[in-house]
């Protein structure tokens, strides 16, 4: 089997051994969020860095076992973030420094506890890579819709840790998926601003912000600061 957009075969014993070795020493009590788009230079970098920024705003630090990263199904490996994407992040006070693009690999999906994609096609590509990804892979807007339907009182408190709360949130969202459908197919899409002027980038940034806000609130148990 070959991962879409990577040309890398998976499923043989040598590959499995390589993946196992990769994860030796990883903290067991962690929760990894993976944001996925196409090139990993526009949408998923914005979403990754905004997630980090909004969590830090609420909790004072990005920690407690929460790890946020991104990759692209046709990722520009080692490429910088698009300049307009950096500007969008600056608008929100988020940090774009040190970002480099990554191509989506099997180990990224294996390690992720939650995969949030820009579009339904990205979601389908992640799921087709295997690794039992179906129950933890959503489009960003799909996950937001599901999260909005979950009673926060049913989730673990922060006293039990952000990791426990995040895992419960994903389980609850997966249980709701077949019952709470999108009003239209387009409702779950974040369109690609690559090559577009700054105003369109900013409109995409606003969409991502609006989708992320309830997700981060649910993850942290802390609403947006006013």
Short mmCIF file of N, CA, C and O in Angstrom, two decimals, residues 28-128:
data_model
loop_
_atom_site.label_atom_id
_atom_site.label_comp_id
_atom_site.label_asym_id
_atom_site.label_seq_id
_atom_site.Cartn_x
_atom_site.Cartn_y
_atom_site.Cartn_z
N UNK A 28 4.19 8.81 27.00
CA UNK A 28 2.94 8.08 26.84
C UNK A 28 1.74 8.98 27.13
O UNK A 28 0.70 8.84 26.53
N UNK A 29 1.90 9.90 28.08
CA UNK A 29 0.78 10.75 28.47
C UNK A 29 0.82 12.05 27.68
O UNK A 29 1.14 13.11 28.20
N UNK A 30 0.51 11.95 26.39
CA UNK A 30 0.50 13.12 25.53
C UNK A 30 -0.68 13.01 24.57
O UNK A 30 -1.26 11.94 24.38
N UNK A 31 -1.03 14.15 23.98
CA UNK A 31 -2.10 14.20 22.99
C UNK A 31 -1.61 15.04 21.83
O UNK A 31 -1.30 16.21 22.00
N UNK A 32 -1.56 14.42 20.65
CA UNK A 32 -0.95 15.07 19.49
C UNK A 32 -2.03 15.42 18.47
O UNK A 32 -2.77 14.55 18.01
N UNK A 33 -2.12 16.70 18.14
CA UNK A 33 -3.05 17.19 17.11
C UNK A 33 -2.27 17.43 15.83
O UNK A 33 -1.26 18.15 15.83
N UNK A 34 -2.73 16.84 14.74
CA UNK A 34 -2.09 16.99 13.44
C UNK A 34 -3.05 17.72 12.50
O UNK A 34 -4.15 17.24 12.22
N UNK A 35 -2.63 18.90 12.01
CA UNK A 35 -3.41 19.64 11.02
C UNK A 35 -2.87 19.32 9.63
O UNK A 35 -1.65 19.36 9.40
N UNK A 36 -3.78 19.04 8.69
CA UNK A 36 -3.38 18.59 7.35
C UNK A 36 -4.06 19.43 6.28
O UNK A 36 -5.27 19.66 6.32
N UNK A 37 -3.26 19.90 5.33
CA UNK A 37 -3.77 20.54 4.12
C UNK A 37 -2.98 19.95 2.94
O UNK A 37 -2.46 18.85 3.03
N UNK A 38 -2.87 20.70 1.85
CA UNK A 38 -2.20 20.16 0.66
C UNK A 38 -0.69 20.41 0.70
O UNK A 38 0.11 19.48 0.81
N UNK A 39 -0.29 21.68 0.62
CA UNK A 39 1.13 21.99 0.52
C UNK A 39 1.83 22.20 1.84
O UNK A 39 3.06 22.26 1.89
N UNK A 40 1.06 22.35 2.93
CA UNK A 40 1.60 22.67 4.25
C UNK A 40 2.40 23.97 4.24
O UNK A 40 3.43 24.08 4.90
N UNK A 41 1.88 24.95 3.49
CA UNK A 41 2.49 26.28 3.50
C UNK A 41 1.46 27.38 3.72
O UNK A 41 1.83 28.54 3.90
N UNK A 42 0.15 27.03 3.72
CA UNK A 42 -0.89 28.04 3.90
C UNK A 42 -1.86 27.67 5.03
O UNK A 42 -1.73 28.14 6.15
N UNK A 43 -2.82 26.79 4.72
CA UNK A 43 -3.89 26.53 5.67
C UNK A 43 -3.42 25.79 6.93
O UNK A 43 -3.72 26.21 8.05
N UNK A 44 -2.73 24.67 6.75
CA UNK A 44 -2.35 23.90 7.94
C UNK A 44 -1.32 24.62 8.81
O UNK A 44 -1.40 24.51 10.05
N UNK A 45 -0.36 25.40 8.25
CA UNK A 45 0.49 26.20 9.15
C UNK A 45 -0.30 27.25 9.94
O UNK A 45 -0.03 27.46 11.13
N UNK A 46 -1.25 27.90 9.28
CA UNK A 46 -2.08 28.88 9.99
C UNK A 46 -2.82 28.18 11.13
O UNK A 46 -2.86 28.65 12.27
N UNK A 47 -3.41 27.02 10.83
CA UNK A 47 -4.21 26.31 11.83
C UNK A 47 -3.33 25.81 12.96
O UNK A 47 -3.70 25.89 14.14
N UNK A 48 -2.17 25.27 12.62
CA UNK A 48 -1.24 24.79 13.65
C UNK A 48 -0.84 25.91 14.61
O UNK A 48 -0.97 25.78 15.85
N UNK A 49 -0.36 27.02 14.05
CA UNK A 49 0.16 28.09 14.90
C UNK A 49 -0.95 28.82 15.66
O UNK A 49 -0.74 29.27 16.78
N UNK A 50 -2.15 28.92 15.05
CA UNK A 50 -3.26 29.53 15.78
C UNK A 50 -3.71 28.62 16.93
O UNK A 50 -4.04 29.12 18.02
N UNK A 51 -3.71 27.31 16.72
CA UNK A 51 -4.06 26.40 17.80
C UNK A 51 -3.10 26.58 18.97
O UNK A 51 -3.52 26.72 20.14
N UNK A 52 -1.81 26.60 18.68
CA UNK A 52 -0.82 26.80 19.74
C UNK A 52 -1.05 28.13 20.46
O UNK A 52 -1.01 28.20 21.69
N UNK A 53 -1.31 29.17 19.68
CA UNK A 53 -1.48 30.50 20.24
C UNK A 53 -2.71 30.56 21.14
O UNK A 53 -2.65 31.09 22.26
N UNK A 54 -3.83 30.01 20.68
CA UNK A 54 -5.07 30.10 21.44
C UNK A 54 -5.03 29.24 22.69
O UNK A 54 -5.60 29.61 23.73
N UNK A 55 -4.36 28.08 22.63
CA UNK A 55 -4.20 27.26 23.82
C UNK A 55 -3.35 28.00 24.85
O UNK A 55 -3.67 28.05 26.04
N UNK A 56 -2.27 28.60 24.38
CA UNK A 56 -1.38 29.34 25.29
C UNK A 56 -2.10 30.52 25.91
O UNK A 56 -1.91 30.83 27.10
N UNK A 57 -2.94 31.21 25.13
CA UNK A 57 -3.72 32.32 25.67
C UNK A 57 -4.60 31.87 26.84
O UNK A 57 -4.75 32.58 27.83
N UNK A 58 -5.16 30.67 26.72
CA UNK A 58 -6.10 30.19 27.74
C UNK A 58 -5.39 29.58 28.94
O UNK A 58 -5.82 29.77 30.08
N UNK A 59 -4.34 28.83 28.69
CA UNK A 59 -3.69 28.09 29.77
C UNK A 59 -2.39 28.73 30.24
O UNK A 59 -1.83 28.30 31.25
N UNK A 60 -1.91 29.74 29.51
CA UNK A 60 -0.67 30.39 29.88
C UNK A 60 0.56 29.70 29.34
O UNK A 60 1.66 30.24 29.35
N UNK A 61 0.38 28.46 28.85
CA UNK A 61 1.51 27.71 28.30
C UNK A 61 0.93 26.60 27.43
O UNK A 61 -0.15 26.10 27.68
N UNK A 62 1.67 26.24 26.38
CA UNK A 62 1.29 25.08 25.57
C UNK A 62 1.99 23.88 26.17
O UNK A 62 3.17 23.66 25.96
N UNK A 63 1.27 23.14 26.98
CA UNK A 63 1.90 22.03 27.68
C UNK A 63 0.85 21.05 28.12
O UNK A 63 -0.15 20.85 27.44
N UNK A 64 1.10 20.41 29.25
CA UNK A 64 0.18 19.42 29.76
C UNK A 64 0.07 18.21 28.87
O UNK A 64 -0.91 17.47 28.91
N UNK A 65 1.09 17.99 28.02
CA UNK A 65 1.09 16.85 27.11
C UNK A 65 0.47 17.14 25.76
O UNK A 65 0.40 16.24 24.91
N UNK A 66 0.01 18.37 25.52
CA UNK A 66 -0.59 18.73 24.24
C UNK A 66 0.49 19.11 23.23
O UNK A 66 1.32 19.99 23.49
N UNK A 67 0.47 18.46 22.07
CA UNK A 67 1.45 18.70 21.01
C UNK A 67 0.67 19.05 19.74
O UNK A 67 -0.28 18.33 19.38
N UNK A 68 1.05 20.12 19.06
CA UNK A 68 0.33 20.56 17.86
C UNK A 68 1.32 20.67 16.71
O UNK A 68 2.36 21.32 16.82
N UNK A 69 0.98 20.05 15.57
CA UNK A 69 1.87 20.07 14.41
C UNK A 69 1.04 20.02 13.14
O UNK A 69 -0.19 19.99 13.18
N UNK A 70 1.71 20.00 11.97
CA UNK A 70 0.99 19.98 10.70
C UNK A 70 1.83 19.30 9.63
O UNK A 70 3.04 19.12 9.78
N UNK A 71 1.17 18.95 8.52
CA UNK A 71 1.83 18.35 7.37
C UNK A 71 0.90 18.51 6.17
O UNK A 71 -0.26 18.88 6.32
N UNK A 72 1.43 18.22 4.97
CA UNK A 72 0.64 18.36 3.76
C UNK A 72 0.62 17.08 2.94
O UNK A 72 1.64 16.38 2.84
N UNK A 73 -0.53 16.77 2.33
CA UNK A 73 -0.64 15.56 1.52
C UNK A 73 0.28 15.61 0.30
O UNK A 73 0.70 14.57 -0.21
N UNK A 74 0.56 16.80 -0.17
CA UNK A 74 1.60 17.04 -1.18
C UNK A 74 2.53 18.11 -0.62
O UNK A 74 2.82 19.11 -1.27
N UNK A 75 2.97 17.91 0.59
CA UNK A 75 3.70 18.93 1.33
C UNK A 75 5.00 19.35 0.69
O UNK A 75 5.74 18.53 0.15
N UNK A 76 5.26 20.65 0.75
CA UNK A 76 6.52 21.21 0.26
C UNK A 76 7.57 21.05 1.37
O UNK A 76 7.75 21.93 2.20
N UNK A 77 8.23 19.91 1.36
CA UNK A 77 9.17 19.57 2.42
C UNK A 77 10.25 20.64 2.57
O UNK A 77 10.95 20.98 1.62
N UNK A 78 10.35 21.19 3.78
CA UNK A 78 11.38 22.18 4.07
C UNK A 78 11.07 23.59 3.61
O UNK A 78 11.87 24.50 3.85
N UNK A 79 9.89 23.79 2.99
CA UNK A 79 9.56 25.12 2.47
C UNK A 79 9.08 26.04 3.58
O UNK A 79 8.50 25.60 4.57
N UNK A 80 9.31 27.34 3.42
CA UNK A 80 8.78 28.29 4.41
C UNK A 80 7.28 28.49 4.24
O UNK A 80 6.71 28.17 3.19
N UNK A 81 6.67 28.99 5.25
CA UNK A 81 5.26 29.37 5.18
C UNK A 81 5.08 30.50 4.17
O UNK A 81 5.97 31.33 3.99
N UNK A 82 3.95 30.53 3.48
CA UNK A 82 3.65 31.63 2.58
C UNK A 82 3.64 32.96 3.35
O UNK A 82 3.16 33.03 4.49
N UNK A 83 4.15 34.00 2.71
CA UNK A 83 4.26 35.30 3.36
C UNK A 83 2.90 35.81 3.83
O UNK A 83 2.77 36.36 4.94
N UNK A 84 1.87 35.61 3.01
CA UNK A 84 0.54 36.06 3.41
C UNK A 84 0.01 35.27 4.61
O UNK A 84 -0.75 35.81 5.44
N UNK A 85 0.40 34.01 4.72
CA UNK A 85 0.01 33.22 5.88
C UNK A 85 0.69 33.77 7.14
O UNK A 85 0.07 33.84 8.21
N UNK A 86 1.94 34.16 7.03
CA UNK A 86 2.64 34.78 8.16
C UNK A 86 1.94 36.07 8.59
O UNK A 86 1.81 36.34 9.79
N UNK A 87 1.48 36.83 7.61
CA UNK A 87 0.78 38.08 7.92
C UNK A 87 -0.52 37.81 8.67
O UNK A 87 -0.86 38.51 9.64
N UNK A 88 -1.25 36.78 8.23
CA UNK A 88 -2.49 36.40 8.92
C UNK A 88 -2.21 36.02 10.37
O UNK A 88 -2.94 36.44 11.29
N UNK A 89 -1.17 35.26 10.59
CA UNK A 89 -0.82 34.88 11.96
C UNK A 89 -0.46 36.11 12.79
O UNK A 89 -0.85 36.22 13.96
N UNK A 90 0.27 37.05 12.19
CA UNK A 90 0.63 38.28 12.90
C UNK A 90 -0.62 39.07 13.28
O UNK A 90 -0.67 39.70 14.35
N UNK A 91 -1.65 39.03 12.41
CA UNK A 91 -2.90 39.73 12.72
C UNK A 91 -3.50 39.23 14.04
O UNK A 91 -4.13 40.00 14.77
N UNK A 92 -3.31 37.94 14.32
CA UNK A 92 -3.86 37.34 15.54
C UNK A 92 -2.86 37.32 16.69
O UNK A 92 -3.16 36.81 17.77
N UNK A 93 -1.67 37.86 16.45
CA UNK A 93 -0.64 37.86 17.48
C UNK A 93 0.05 36.53 17.64
O UNK A 93 0.72 36.27 18.65
N UNK A 94 -0.08 35.63 16.65
CA UNK A 94 0.52 34.30 16.72
C UNK A 94 1.91 34.31 16.09
O UNK A 94 2.22 35.14 15.23
N UNK A 95 2.72 33.35 16.48
CA UNK A 95 4.11 33.28 16.07
C UNK A 95 4.28 32.35 14.87
O UNK A 95 3.90 31.18 14.92
N UNK A 96 4.86 32.88 13.79
CA UNK A 96 5.14 32.07 12.59
C UNK A 96 6.59 31.62 12.52
O UNK A 96 6.97 30.89 11.60
N UNK A 97 7.41 32.00 13.47
CA UNK A 97 8.85 31.78 13.39
C UNK A 97 9.21 30.30 13.39
O UNK A 97 8.60 29.49 14.09
N UNK A 98 10.19 29.96 12.57
CA UNK A 98 10.77 28.63 12.59
C UNK A 98 9.98 27.57 11.86
O UNK A 98 10.34 26.38 11.91
N UNK A 99 8.92 27.96 11.16
CA UNK A 99 8.10 26.95 10.48
C UNK A 99 8.77 26.46 9.20
O UNK A 99 9.31 27.26 8.43
N UNK A 100 8.71 25.16 8.96
CA UNK A 100 9.10 24.58 7.66
C UNK A 100 8.07 23.52 7.28
O UNK A 100 7.57 22.78 8.13
N UNK A 101 7.75 23.46 6.00
CA UNK A 101 6.74 22.54 5.51
C UNK A 101 7.18 21.09 5.62
O UNK A 101 8.37 20.77 5.58
N UNK A 102 6.18 20.21 5.75
CA UNK A 102 6.44 18.77 5.83
C UNK A 102 5.48 18.02 4.93
O UNK A 102 4.32 18.38 4.78
N UNK A 103 5.98 16.93 4.33
CA UNK A 103 5.14 16.01 3.60
C UNK A 103 4.53 15.02 4.57
O UNK A 103 5.21 14.51 5.46
N UNK A 104 3.24 14.75 4.41
CA UNK A 104 2.54 13.84 5.31
C UNK A 104 3.08 12.42 5.16
O UNK A 104 3.09 11.86 4.07
N UNK A 105 3.52 11.85 6.26
CA UNK A 105 4.07 10.50 6.29
C UNK A 105 3.24 9.61 7.20
O UNK A 105 2.46 10.09 8.03
N UNK A 106 3.43 8.32 7.06
CA UNK A 106 2.70 7.36 7.87
C UNK A 106 2.88 7.62 9.36
O UNK A 106 1.92 7.56 10.13
N UNK A 107 4.13 7.90 9.77
CA UNK A 107 4.36 8.09 11.20
C UNK A 107 3.63 9.29 11.78
O UNK A 107 3.28 9.30 12.96
N UNK A 108 3.38 10.32 10.95
CA UNK A 108 2.61 11.46 11.43
C UNK A 108 1.19 11.04 11.81
O UNK A 108 0.65 11.46 12.84
N UNK A 109 0.60 10.19 10.97
CA UNK A 109 -0.77 9.72 11.22
C UNK A 109 -0.80 8.76 12.40
O UNK A 109 -1.68 8.82 13.25
N UNK A 110 0.18 7.88 12.48
CA UNK A 110 0.25 6.91 13.57
C UNK A 110 0.34 7.62 14.91
O UNK A 110 -0.31 7.24 15.89
N UNK A 111 1.14 8.67 14.96
CA UNK A 111 1.37 9.36 16.23
C UNK A 111 0.21 10.26 16.64
O UNK A 111 0.06 10.59 17.82
N UNK A 112 -0.63 10.65 15.69
CA UNK A 112 -1.67 11.65 15.97
C UNK A 112 -2.84 11.04 16.74
O UNK A 112 -3.33 9.96 16.41
N UNK A 113 -3.29 11.76 17.74
CA UNK A 113 -4.51 11.40 18.46
C UNK A 113 -5.74 12.06 17.84
O UNK A 113 -6.86 11.59 18.03
N UNK A 114 -5.52 13.15 17.13
CA UNK A 114 -6.58 13.86 16.43
C UNK A 114 -5.99 14.46 15.17
O UNK A 114 -4.99 15.17 15.23
N UNK A 115 -6.61 14.15 14.03
CA UNK A 115 -6.20 14.73 12.75
C UNK A 115 -7.31 15.64 12.26
O UNK A 115 -8.46 15.21 12.11
N UNK A 116 -6.99 16.91 12.04
CA UNK A 116 -7.96 17.89 11.54
C UNK A 116 -7.49 18.36 10.17
O UNK A 116 -6.40 18.91 10.03
N UNK A 117 -8.33 18.15 9.17
CA UNK A 117 -7.95 18.46 7.79
C UNK A 117 -8.70 19.68 7.27
O UNK A 117 -9.76 20.04 7.78
N UNK A 118 -8.14 20.27 6.23
CA UNK A 118 -8.78 21.45 5.64
C UNK A 118 -10.02 21.09 4.84
O UNK A 118 -11.00 21.85 4.82
N UNK A 119 -10.00 19.92 4.17
CA UNK A 119 -11.11 19.54 3.30
C UNK A 119 -11.46 18.07 3.47
O UNK A 119 -10.73 17.29 4.08
N UNK A 120 -12.58 17.69 2.88
CA UNK A 120 -13.00 16.30 2.90
C UNK A 120 -12.04 15.41 2.12
O UNK A 120 -11.82 14.25 2.48
N UNK A 121 -11.49 15.94 1.02
CA UNK A 121 -10.50 15.15 0.26
C UNK A 121 -9.27 14.84 1.11
O UNK A 121 -8.75 13.72 1.07
N UNK A 122 -8.80 15.82 1.86
CA UNK A 122 -7.67 15.57 2.76
C UNK A 122 -8.04 14.51 3.80
O UNK A 122 -7.22 13.62 4.11
N UNK A 123 -9.23 14.61 4.33
CA UNK A 123 -9.69 13.61 5.32
C UNK A 123 -9.67 12.22 4.70
O UNK A 123 -9.18 11.26 5.33
N UNK A 124 -10.18 12.10 3.48
CA UNK A 124 -10.21 10.80 2.81
C UNK A 124 -8.81 10.26 2.57
O UNK A 124 -8.56 9.05 2.72
N UNK A 125 -7.88 11.15 2.21
CA UNK A 125 -6.50 10.71 1.98
C UNK A 125 -5.86 10.21 3.26
O UNK A 125 -5.15 9.20 3.26
N UNK A 126 -6.09 10.91 4.36
CA UNK A 126 -5.52 10.46 5.64
C UNK A 126 -6.09 9.10 6.02
O UNK A 126 -5.35 8.17 6.39
N UNK A 127 -7.40 8.94 5.90
CA UNK A 127 -8.04 7.68 6.28
C UNK A 127 -7.55 6.55 5.39
O UNK A 127 -7.34 5.41 5.86
N UNK A 128 -7.31 6.83 4.10
CA UNK A 128 -6.87 5.79 3.17
C UNK A 128 -5.46 5.29 3.48
O UNK A 128 -5.07 4.21 3.02
#
